[in-house]
PDB file of C-alpha atoms and ligand atoms in Angstrom:
ATOM      1  CA  MET A   1       0.120  -0.092   0.194  1.00  0.00           C
ATOM      2  CA  PRO A   2       1.120   3.424  -0.692  1.00  0.00           C
ATOM      3  CA  THR A   3       1.413   5.726   2.213  1.00  0.00           C
ATOM      4  CA  ILE A   4      -0.647   9.216   2.669  1.00  0.00           C
ATOM      5  CA  ARG A   5       2.339  10.766   0.523  1.00  0.00           C
ATOM      6  CA  ASN A   6       2.322   8.649  -2.150  1.00  0.00           C
ATOM      7  CA  ILE A   7      -1.387   8.557  -2.401  1.00  0.00           C
ATOM      8  CA  ALA A   8      -1.673  12.414  -1.980  1.00  0.00           C
ATOM      9  CA  VAL A   9       1.451  12.912  -4.556  1.00  0.00           C
ATOM     10  CA  SER A  10      -0.379  10.489  -7.545  1.00  0.00           C
ATOM     11  CA  ALA A  11      -3.594  12.185  -6.778  1.00  0.00           C
ATOM     12  CA  ILE A  12      -2.493  15.807  -6.538  1.00  0.00           C
ATOM     13  CA  LEU A  13      -0.110  15.858  -9.588  1.00  0.00           C
ATOM     14  CA  ALA A  14      -3.656  16.871 -10.681  1.00  0.00           C
ATOM     15  CA  LEU A  15      -4.021  19.612  -8.262  1.00  0.00           C
ATOM     16  CA  PHE A  16      -6.069  22.561  -9.942  1.00  0.00           C
ATOM     17  CA  GLU A  17      -5.549  20.876 -13.549  1.00  0.00           C
ATOM     18  CA  CYS A  18      -8.699  21.604 -15.041  1.00  0.00           C
ATOM     19  CA  ALA A  19      -8.393  25.415 -14.120  1.00  0.00           C
ATOM     20  CA  TYR A  20      -4.786  25.890 -14.268  1.00  0.00           C
ATOM     21  CA  ALA A  21      -3.034  23.084 -16.187  1.00  0.00           C
ATOM     22  CA  GLN A  22       0.064  23.868 -14.602  1.00  0.00           C
ATOM     23  CA  ASP A  23       3.532  22.535 -16.052  1.00  0.00           C
ATOM     24  CA  THR A  24       5.544  22.424 -13.172  1.00  0.00           C
ATOM     25  CA  VAL A  25       4.664  20.526  -9.630  1.00  0.00           C
ATOM     26  CA  GLY A  26       6.887  20.325  -6.521  1.00  0.00           C
ATOM     27  CA  PHE A  27       6.587  19.370  -2.684  1.00  0.00           C
ATOM     28  CA  GLY A  28       7.983  20.696   0.463  1.00  0.00           C
ATOM     29  CA  PRO A  29       8.094  19.505   3.973  1.00  0.00           C
ATOM     30  CA  ALA A  30       5.384  17.441   5.088  1.00  0.00           C
ATOM     31  CA  PHE A  31       3.658  15.184   8.254  1.00  0.00           C
ATOM     32  CA  SER A  32       2.714  12.307   6.455  1.00  0.00           C
ATOM     33  CA  LEU A  33       0.019   9.331   8.473  1.00  0.00           C
ATOM     34  CA  GLY A  34      -0.946   6.362   6.583  1.00  0.00           C
ATOM     35  CA  PRO A  35      -2.270   4.521   5.269  1.00  0.00           C
ATOM     36  CA  VAL A  36      -4.428   3.119   7.864  1.00  0.00           C
ATOM     37  CA  SER A  37      -4.796  -1.120   8.909  1.00  0.00           C
ATOM     38  CA  SER A  38      -7.109  -1.908   5.935  1.00  0.00           C
ATOM     39  CA  SER A  39     -10.006  -3.310   8.518  1.00  0.00           C
ATOM     40  CA  SER A  40     -10.470   0.943   9.949  1.00  0.00           C
ATOM     41  CA  TRP A  41     -10.526   4.292   8.345  1.00  0.00           C
ATOM     42  CA  ILE A  42     -10.400   7.826   9.452  1.00  0.00           C
ATOM     43  CA  ARG A  43     -13.845   8.823  10.323  1.00  0.00           C
ATOM     44  CA  GLU A  44     -12.759  12.571  11.147  1.00  0.00           C
ATOM     45  CA  ALA A  45      -9.757  15.052  11.106  1.00  0.00           C
ATOM     46  CA  VAL A  46      -9.444  18.324  12.483  1.00  0.00           C
ATOM     47  CA  THR A  47      -6.392  20.534  12.701  1.00  0.00           C
ATOM     48  CA  THR A  48      -5.847  24.752  12.927  1.00  0.00           C
ATOM     49  CA  LEU A  49      -3.408  25.718  10.553  1.00  0.00           C
ATOM     50  CA  GLU A  50      -1.366  28.666  11.478  1.00  0.00           C
ATOM     51  CA  LEU A  51      -1.089  31.293   8.492  1.00  0.00           C
ATOM     52  CA  PRO A  52       2.435  31.903   7.843  1.00  0.00           C
ATOM     53  CA  GLU A  53       3.167  35.495   5.775  1.00  0.00           C
ATOM     54  CA  VAL A  54       2.581  34.496   2.132  1.00  0.00           C
ATOM     55  CA  PRO A  55       5.744  33.047  -0.110  1.00  0.00           C
ATOM     56  CA  SER A  56       8.340  35.227  -1.658  1.00  0.00           C
ATOM     57  CA  PRO A  57       7.616  36.395  -4.468  1.00  0.00           C
ATOM     58  CA  ALA A  58       4.241  35.944  -4.330  1.00  0.00           C
ATOM     59  CA  ALA A  59       3.618  33.670  -7.366  1.00  0.00           C
ATOM     60  CA  ASP A  60       1.410  31.201  -9.301  1.00  0.00           C
ATOM     61  CA  ARG A  61       0.693  28.945  -7.197  1.00  0.00           C
ATOM     62  CA  LEU A  62       1.904  27.687  -3.619  1.00  0.00           C
ATOM     63  CA  ALA A  63      -0.741  25.840  -1.514  1.00  0.00           C
ATOM     64  CA  LEU A  64      -0.482  24.665   1.802  1.00  0.00           C
ATOM     65  CA  TRP A  65      -2.851  22.045   2.774  1.00  0.00           C
ATOM     66  CA  PRO A  66      -3.840  18.885   4.916  1.00  0.00           C
ATOM     67  CA  GLY A  67      -5.281  16.067   3.468  1.00  0.00           C
ATOM     68  CA  MET A  68      -6.208  12.770   3.457  1.00  0.00           C
ATOM     69  CA  GLY A  69      -6.013  10.561   0.890  1.00  0.00           C
ATOM     70  CA  THR A  70      -9.219   8.144   0.118  1.00  0.00           C
ATOM     71  CA  SER A  71     -10.262   4.658  -1.024  1.00  0.00           C
ATOM     72  CA  GLY A  72     -11.433   6.092  -3.945  1.00  0.00           C
ATOM     73  CA  GLY A  73      -8.259   7.578  -4.812  1.00  0.00           C
ATOM     74  CA  ASP A  74      -9.139  10.617  -4.222  1.00  0.00           C
ATOM     75  CA  LEU A  75      -7.789  13.822  -1.789  1.00  0.00           C
ATOM     76  CA  VAL A  76      -9.735  15.326   0.661  1.00  0.00           C
ATOM     77  CA  GLN A  77      -7.639  18.905   0.566  1.00  0.00           C
ATOM     78  CA  ALA A  78      -8.826  22.036   1.960  1.00  0.00           C
ATOM     79  CA  LEU A  79      -6.879  24.480   0.944  1.00  0.00           C
ATOM     80  CA  ALA A  80      -4.718  28.003   2.115  1.00  0.00           C
ATOM     81  CA  VAL A  81      -3.503  28.946  -1.535  1.00  0.00           C
ATOM     82  CA  SER A  82      -0.797  31.822  -2.429  1.00  0.00           C
ATOM     83  CA  PHE A  83      -1.698  33.620  -5.628  1.00  0.00           C
ATOM     84  CA  ALA A  84       0.088  36.477  -7.957  1.00  0.00           C
ATOM     85  CA  ASP A  85      -2.856  38.003  -8.049  1.00  0.00           C
ATOM     86  CA  PRO A  86      -5.142  37.210  -4.759  1.00  0.00           C
ATOM     87  CA  ASP A  87      -7.836  40.137  -5.653  1.00  0.00           C
ATOM     88  CA  ALA A  88      -8.720  38.183  -9.215  1.00  0.00           C
ATOM     89  CA  ASN A  89      -8.652  34.584  -7.207  1.00  0.00           C
ATOM     90  CA  CYS A  90     -10.527  35.658  -4.078  1.00  0.00           C
ATOM     91  CA  GLY A  91     -10.793  39.358  -3.405  1.00  0.00           C
ATOM     92  CA  ALA A  92      -7.823  39.376  -1.317  1.00  0.00           C
ATOM     93  CA  THR A  93      -5.407  41.852  -0.965  1.00  0.00           C
ATOM     94  CA  THR A  94      -1.337  41.576  -1.883  1.00  0.00           C
ATOM     95  CA  GLY A  95       0.138  39.672   1.107  1.00  0.00           C
ATOM     96  CA  GLN A  96      -3.253  37.798   2.104  1.00  0.00           C
ATOM     97  CA  TRP A  97      -4.097  34.043   1.147  1.00  0.00           C
ATOM     98  CA  CYS A  98      -7.292  32.234  -0.182  1.00  0.00           C
ATOM     99  CA  THR A  99      -8.943  29.985   1.647  1.00  0.00           C
ATOM    100  CA  TRP A 100     -11.215  27.624   1.117  1.00  0.00           C
ATOM    101  CA  ALA A 101     -12.601  24.070   1.247  1.00  0.00           C
ATOM    102  CA  SER A 102     -11.895  21.484  -1.382  1.00  0.00           C
ATOM    103  CA  THR A 103     -11.823  18.163  -2.269  1.00  0.00           C
ATOM    104  CA  LEU A 104      -9.952  16.471  -5.747  1.00  0.00           C
ATOM    105  CA  LYS A 105     -12.217  14.166  -7.218  1.00  0.00           C
ATOM    106  CA  ASP A 106     -11.571  13.742 -10.811  1.00  0.00           C
ATOM    107  CA  GLU A 107     -11.605  17.366 -10.945  1.00  0.00           C
ATOM    108  CA  GLN A 108     -10.672  20.188  -7.875  1.00  0.00           C
ATOM    109  CA  LEU A 109     -14.222  20.456  -6.261  1.00  0.00           C
ATOM    110  CA  GLY A 110     -14.171  23.774  -4.145  1.00  0.00           C
ATOM    111  CA  GLY A 111     -16.758  25.529  -1.402  1.00  0.00           C
ATOM    112  CA  THR A 112     -16.456  29.948  -1.290  1.00  0.00           C
ATOM    113  CA  GLN A 113     -12.690  30.895  -1.654  1.00  0.00           C
ATOM    114  CA  VAL A 114     -12.411  33.642   0.624  1.00  0.00           C
ATOM    115  CA  PRO A 115      -9.312  35.955   1.868  1.00  0.00           C
ATOM    116  CA  ALA A 116      -7.179  35.162   4.839  1.00  0.00           C
ATOM    117  CA  SER A 117      -4.082  36.688   6.652  1.00  0.00           C
ATOM    118  CA  ALA A 118      -1.016  35.757   8.205  1.00  0.00           C
ATOM    119  CA  GLY A 119      -1.513  35.290  11.926  1.00  0.00           C
ATOM    120  CA  ASP A 120      -5.259  33.818  11.064  1.00  0.00           C
ATOM    121  CA  GLN A 121      -6.194  30.620  12.309  1.00  0.00           C
ATOM    122  CA  LEU A 122      -7.441  28.420   9.961  1.00  0.00           C
ATOM    123  CA  THR A 123      -9.485  25.300  11.357  1.00  0.00           C
ATOM    124  CA  MET A 124      -9.625  22.722   8.850  1.00  0.00           C
ATOM    125  CA  HIS A 125     -11.974  19.711  10.011  1.00  0.00           C
ATOM    126  CA  TYR A 126     -13.321  16.710   7.910  1.00  0.00           C
ATOM    127  CA  LYS A 127     -15.829  14.619   8.967  1.00  0.00           C
ATOM    128  CA  TYR A 128     -17.700  11.042   7.709  1.00  0.00           C
ATOM    129  CA  ASN A 129     -21.522  11.789   7.845  1.00  0.00           C
ATOM    130  CA  ASP A 130     -23.006   8.529   8.526  1.00  0.00           C
ATOM    131  CA  SER A 131     -26.632   9.050   6.665  1.00  0.00           C
ATOM    132  CA  THR A 132     -24.682  11.107   3.323  1.00  0.00           C
ATOM    133  CA  GLY A 133     -22.000   8.618   3.158  1.00  0.00           C
ATOM    134  CA  LYS A 134     -19.998  12.115   2.511  1.00  0.00           C
ATOM    135  CA  TYR A 135     -17.328  13.333   4.250  1.00  0.00           C
ATOM    136  CA  ASP A 136     -18.462  17.069   5.198  1.00  0.00           C
ATOM    137  CA  GLN A 137     -15.655  19.211   5.368  1.00  0.00           C
ATOM    138  CA  THR A 138     -15.291  22.920   6.394  1.00  0.00           C
ATOM    139  CA  VAL A 139     -12.592  25.886   7.145  1.00  0.00           C
ATOM    140  CA  ALA A 140     -12.810  28.065   9.671  1.00  0.00           C
ATOM    141  CA  ILE A 141     -10.898  31.386  10.445  1.00  0.00           C
ATOM    142  CA  ASN A 142     -10.732  32.298  14.192  1.00  0.00           C
ATOM    143  CA  ASP A 143     -13.924  29.126  15.086  1.00  0.00           C
ATOM    144  CA  SER A 144     -15.998  31.323  12.272  1.00  0.00           C
ATOM    145  CA  ILE A 145     -16.844  28.621   9.340  1.00  0.00           C
ATOM    146  CA  VAL A 146     -16.105  30.637   5.751  1.00  0.00           C
ATOM    147  CA  SER A 147     -16.338  27.439   3.485  1.00  0.00           C
ATOM    148  CA  SER A 148     -17.611  24.242   3.536  1.00  0.00           C
ATOM    149  CA  LEU A 149     -18.291  20.999   1.109  1.00  0.00           C
ATOM    150  CA  SER A 150     -19.378  18.040   1.147  1.00  0.00           C
ATOM    151  CA  THR A 151     -18.260  15.056  -0.952  1.00  0.00           C
ATOM    152  CA  GLU A 152     -18.622  11.429  -1.519  1.00  0.00           C
ATOM    153  CA  VAL A 153     -14.831  10.105  -2.025  1.00  0.00           C
ATOM    154  CA  GLY A 154     -14.705   6.222  -0.236  1.00  0.00           C
ATOM    155  CA  GLU A 155     -13.010   6.035   3.227  1.00  0.00           C
ATOM    156  CA  ALA A 156      -9.890   7.898   4.429  1.00  0.00           C
ATOM    157  CA  GLN A 157      -7.046   5.929   4.240  1.00  0.00           C
ATOM    158  CA  GLY A 158      -4.246   8.641   5.368  1.00  0.00           C
ATOM    159  CA  TRP A 159      -3.892  12.383   6.624  1.00  0.00           C
ATOM    160  CA  GLY A 160      -0.807  14.612   6.062  1.00  0.00           C
ATOM    161  CA  THR A 161       0.177  17.890   5.843  1.00  0.00           C
ATOM    162  CA  ALA A 162       1.744  19.763   2.020  1.00  0.00           C
ATOM    163  CA  VAL A 163       3.467  22.520   0.950  1.00  0.00           C
ATOM    164  CA  GLU A 164       3.265  22.435  -2.942  1.00  0.00           C
ATOM    165  CA  CYS A 165       4.646  24.469  -5.287  1.00  0.00           C
ATOM    166  CA  GLN A 166       3.043  25.047  -8.739  1.00  0.00           C
ATOM    167  CA  ASP A 167       4.734  26.455 -12.228  1.00  0.00           C
ATOM    168  CA  SER A 168       6.423  29.890 -10.713  1.00  0.00           C
ATOM    169  CA  ALA A 169       6.196  29.653  -7.142  1.00  0.00           C
ATOM    170  CA  CYS A 170       8.805  26.550  -7.614  1.00  0.00           C
ATOM    171  CA  LYS A 171      11.076  29.078  -7.250  1.00  0.00           C
ATOM    172  CA  SER A 172       9.729  30.776  -4.069  1.00  0.00           C
ATOM    173  CA  SER A 173      10.694  30.609  -0.368  1.00  0.00           C
ATOM    174  CA  VAL A 174       7.919  29.668   1.816  1.00  0.00           C
ATOM    175  CA  PRO A 175       8.073  30.526   5.641  1.00  0.00           C
ATOM    176  CA  ALA A 176       7.642  28.400   8.510  1.00  0.00           C
ATOM    177  CA  HIS A 177       4.376  27.713  10.304  1.00  0.00           C
ATOM    178  CA  LYS A 178       2.292  25.549  12.531  1.00  0.00           C
ATOM    179  CA  TYR A 179      -0.597  23.230  12.519  1.00  0.00           C
ATOM    180  CA  LEU A 180      -1.713  23.133  16.287  1.00  0.00           C
ATOM    181  CA  SER A 181      -4.102  20.720  18.048  1.00  0.00           C
ATOM    182  CA  THR A 182      -4.252  18.146  15.420  1.00  0.00           C
ATOM    183  CA  LYS A 183      -6.851  15.160  15.949  1.00  0.00           C
ATOM    184  CA  ILE A 184      -7.332  12.256  14.035  1.00  0.00           C
ATOM    185  CA  ILE A 185     -10.244   9.794  14.893  1.00  0.00           C
ATOM    186  CA  LEU A 186     -10.286   6.552  13.370  1.00  0.00           C
ATOM    187  CA  ASP A 187     -13.536   3.857  12.945  1.00  0.00           C
ATOM    188  CA  SER A 188     -12.143   1.332  14.904  1.00  0.00           C
ATOM    189  CA  ALA A 189      -8.245   0.906  16.917  1.00  0.00           C
ATOM    190  CA  ASP A 190      -5.004   0.764  15.253  1.00  0.00           C
ATOM    191  CA  GLU A 191      -2.479   0.699  17.191  1.00  0.00           C
ATOM    192  CA  SER A 192      -0.301   0.679  14.725  1.00  0.00           C
ATOM    193  CA  PHE A 193      -0.724   3.780  13.354  1.00  0.00           C
ATOM    194  CA  GLY A 194       1.450   6.088  14.693  1.00  0.00           C
ATOM    195  CA  ASP A 195       4.452   3.502  13.133  1.00  0.00           C
ATOM    196  CA  THR A 196       3.468   4.704   9.951  1.00  0.00           C
ATOM    197  CA  LEU A 197       4.250   8.809  10.814  1.00  0.00           C
ATOM    198  CA  VAL A 198       6.482   9.808   8.101  1.00  0.00           C
ATOM    199  CA  LEU A 199       8.547  13.741   8.867  1.00  0.00           C
ATOM    200  CA  THR A 200      10.385  15.530   5.945  1.00  0.00           C
ATOM    201  CA  ASP A 201      11.597  18.487   7.507  1.00  0.00           C
ATOM    202  CA  ALA A 202       9.601  18.859   9.763  1.00  0.00           C
ATOM    203  CA  THR A 203       9.013  18.080  13.331  1.00  0.00           C
ATOM    204  CA  SER A 204       5.942  17.140  15.941  1.00  0.00           C
ATOM    205  CA  SER A 205       5.363  17.648  19.674  1.00  0.00           C
ATOM    206  CA  GLY A 206       4.555  13.734  19.926  1.00  0.00           C
ATOM    207  CA  LEU A 207       1.591  11.411  18.410  1.00  0.00           C
ATOM    208  CA  THR A 208      -0.333   9.805  20.736  1.00  0.00           C
ATOM    209  CA  THR A 209      -3.423   7.757  21.757  1.00  0.00           C
ATOM    210  CA  SER A 210      -5.396   7.818  24.969  1.00  0.00           C
ATOM    211  CA  ASP A 211      -7.749   5.372  23.864  1.00  0.00           C
ATOM    212  CA  GLY A 212      -5.637   2.489  22.640  1.00  0.00           C
ATOM    213  CA  GLY A 213      -5.560   3.266  19.054  1.00  0.00           C
ATOM    214  CA  ILE A 214      -9.061   5.243  18.047  1.00  0.00           C
ATOM    215  CA  THR A 215      -8.072   8.710  18.690  1.00  0.00           C
ATOM    216  CA  TRP A 216      -4.680   9.998  17.683  1.00  0.00           C
ATOM    217  CA  ALA A 217      -3.765  13.769  18.358  1.00  0.00           C
ATOM    218  CA  VAL A 218      -0.721  15.874  18.084  1.00  0.00           C
ATOM    219  CA  THR A 219      -0.745  19.248  19.653  1.00  0.00           C
ATOM    220  CA  THR A 220       1.565  20.820  17.412  1.00  0.00           C
ATOM    221  CA  ILE A 221       3.284  20.191  14.275  1.00  0.00           C
ATOM    222  CA  ASN A 222       5.921  22.484  13.408  1.00  0.00           C
ATOM    223  CA  ILE A 223       6.793  22.328   9.455  1.00  0.00           C
ATOM    224  CA  ASP A 224      10.016  24.214   8.403  1.00  0.00           C
ATOM    225  CA  ALA A 225      10.994  26.555   5.689  1.00  0.00           C
ATOM    226  CA  HIS A 226      10.847  25.734   2.295  1.00  0.00           C
ATOM    227  CA  THR A 227      13.004  27.529  -0.449  1.00  0.00           C
ATOM    228  CA  PHE A 228      11.559  25.902  -3.993  1.00  0.00           C
ATOM    229  CA  ASP A 229      13.910  25.041  -6.452  1.00  0.00           C
ATOM    230  CA  VAL A 230      12.061  22.681  -9.258  1.00  0.00           C
TER     231      VAL A 230
HETATM  232  C1  NAG B   1      -7.468  35.840  14.360  1.00  0.00           C
HETATM  233  O1  NAG B   1      -7.453  35.903  15.257  1.00  0.00           O
HETATM  234  C2  NAG B   1      -5.596  35.980  15.269  1.00  0.00           C
HETATM  235  C3  NAG B   1      -4.785  35.939  16.333  1.00  0.00           C
HETATM  236  O2  NAG B   1      -5.322  36.514  17.709  1.00  0.00           O
HETATM  237  C4  NAG B   1      -5.406  37.701  14.934  1.00  0.00           C
HETATM  238  O3  NAG B   1      -3.909  38.459  14.803  1.00  0.00           O
HETATM  239  C5  NAG B   1      -6.335  37.770  13.606  1.00  0.00           C
HETATM  240  O4  NAG B   1      -6.403  39.678  13.257  1.00  0.00           O
HETATM  241  C6  NAG B   1      -7.531  36.963  13.673  1.00  0.00           C
HETATM  242  N1  NAG B   1      -7.951  37.603  12.438  1.00  0.00           N
HETATM  243  C7  NAG B   1      -9.326  37.707  12.167  1.00  0.00           C
HETATM  244  C8  NAG B   1      -9.471  37.931  10.575  1.00  0.00           C
HETATM  245  O5  NAG B   1     -10.353  38.115  13.142  1.00  0.00           O
HETATM  246  C1  NAG B   2     -25.115  15.035   7.669  1.00  0.00           C
HETATM  247  O1  NAG B   2     -25.525  15.458   6.373  1.00  0.00           O
HETATM  248  C2  NAG B   2     -26.871  16.248   6.045  1.00  0.00           C
HETATM  249  C3  NAG B   2     -26.863  16.384   5.017  1.00  0.00           C
HETATM  250  O2  NAG B   2     -26.379  17.479   4.746  1.00  0.00           O
HETATM  251  C4  NAG B   2     -27.191  17.339   7.196  1.00  0.00           C
HETATM  252  O3  NAG B   2     -28.394  17.178   7.362  1.00  0.00           O
HETATM  253  C5  NAG B   2     -26.862  16.408   9.158  1.00  0.00           C
HETATM  254  O4  NAG B   2     -26.453  17.331   9.772  1.00  0.00           O
HETATM  255  C6  NAG B   2     -25.331  15.884   8.804  1.00  0.00           C
HETATM  256  N1  NAG B   2     -24.933  15.278   9.903  1.00  0.00           N
HETATM  257  C7  NAG B   2     -24.419  15.601  11.072  1.00  0.00           C
HETATM  258  C8  NAG B   2     -23.874  14.648  12.189  1.00  0.00           C
HETATM  259  O5  NAG B   2     -23.298  16.437  10.465  1.00  0.00           O
END
């Protein structure tokens, strides 16, 4: 089975494909967990991305996202994206990000795109809804929900963060940033889920479970600064 990073990478090579047809894609630092044991899956995942300053130079396109690769080959991935022209994309001003709930499922599906600033706390929440069979996704800025999306994608098998560059942003520098209060809840216990953790230019305060492998928590994930040269 591929790791979440592999799942994510194979899936996201197409990130924004329909909208932008990018030529170059690169991946930087990451915290990657998965896949979960085949008898379990991820019911719910929540994390808070503390937004850094936008990359320098701001170019098209640099994305920060915590994603879940799924059994359907899809990717649930709420996004924070830096564009050369943020106003044209979400009405943001220079120096701001655009953020929205999003799923890559053949095409890039998305909720409302809204401006967000360095220092904002973006809480990205994914939760399986038993009555619809979809993952309900929300993005909140400082606890106020600004974007949502529900998509049917099968069952999530891994969870990981990404720093992804496309095209001109593959020569930019991305500041260090943090994901806070991350919690991943499995459908049933997988005591070895923690052993799947791969850190790439990232550190964490420690991944723990207090209920024998159902609920996994990380207080702080530190993602290093990264300069792309792809
Ligand atoms: C969100 O909270 C941060 C930290 O307190 C603050 O700097 C920022 O201005 C707030 N953003 C909004 C949109 O209220
Ligand atoms: C499941 O989805 C339905 C339809 O969108 C919604 O009304 C309901 O509140 C959701 N259930 C939960 C537990 O969030």
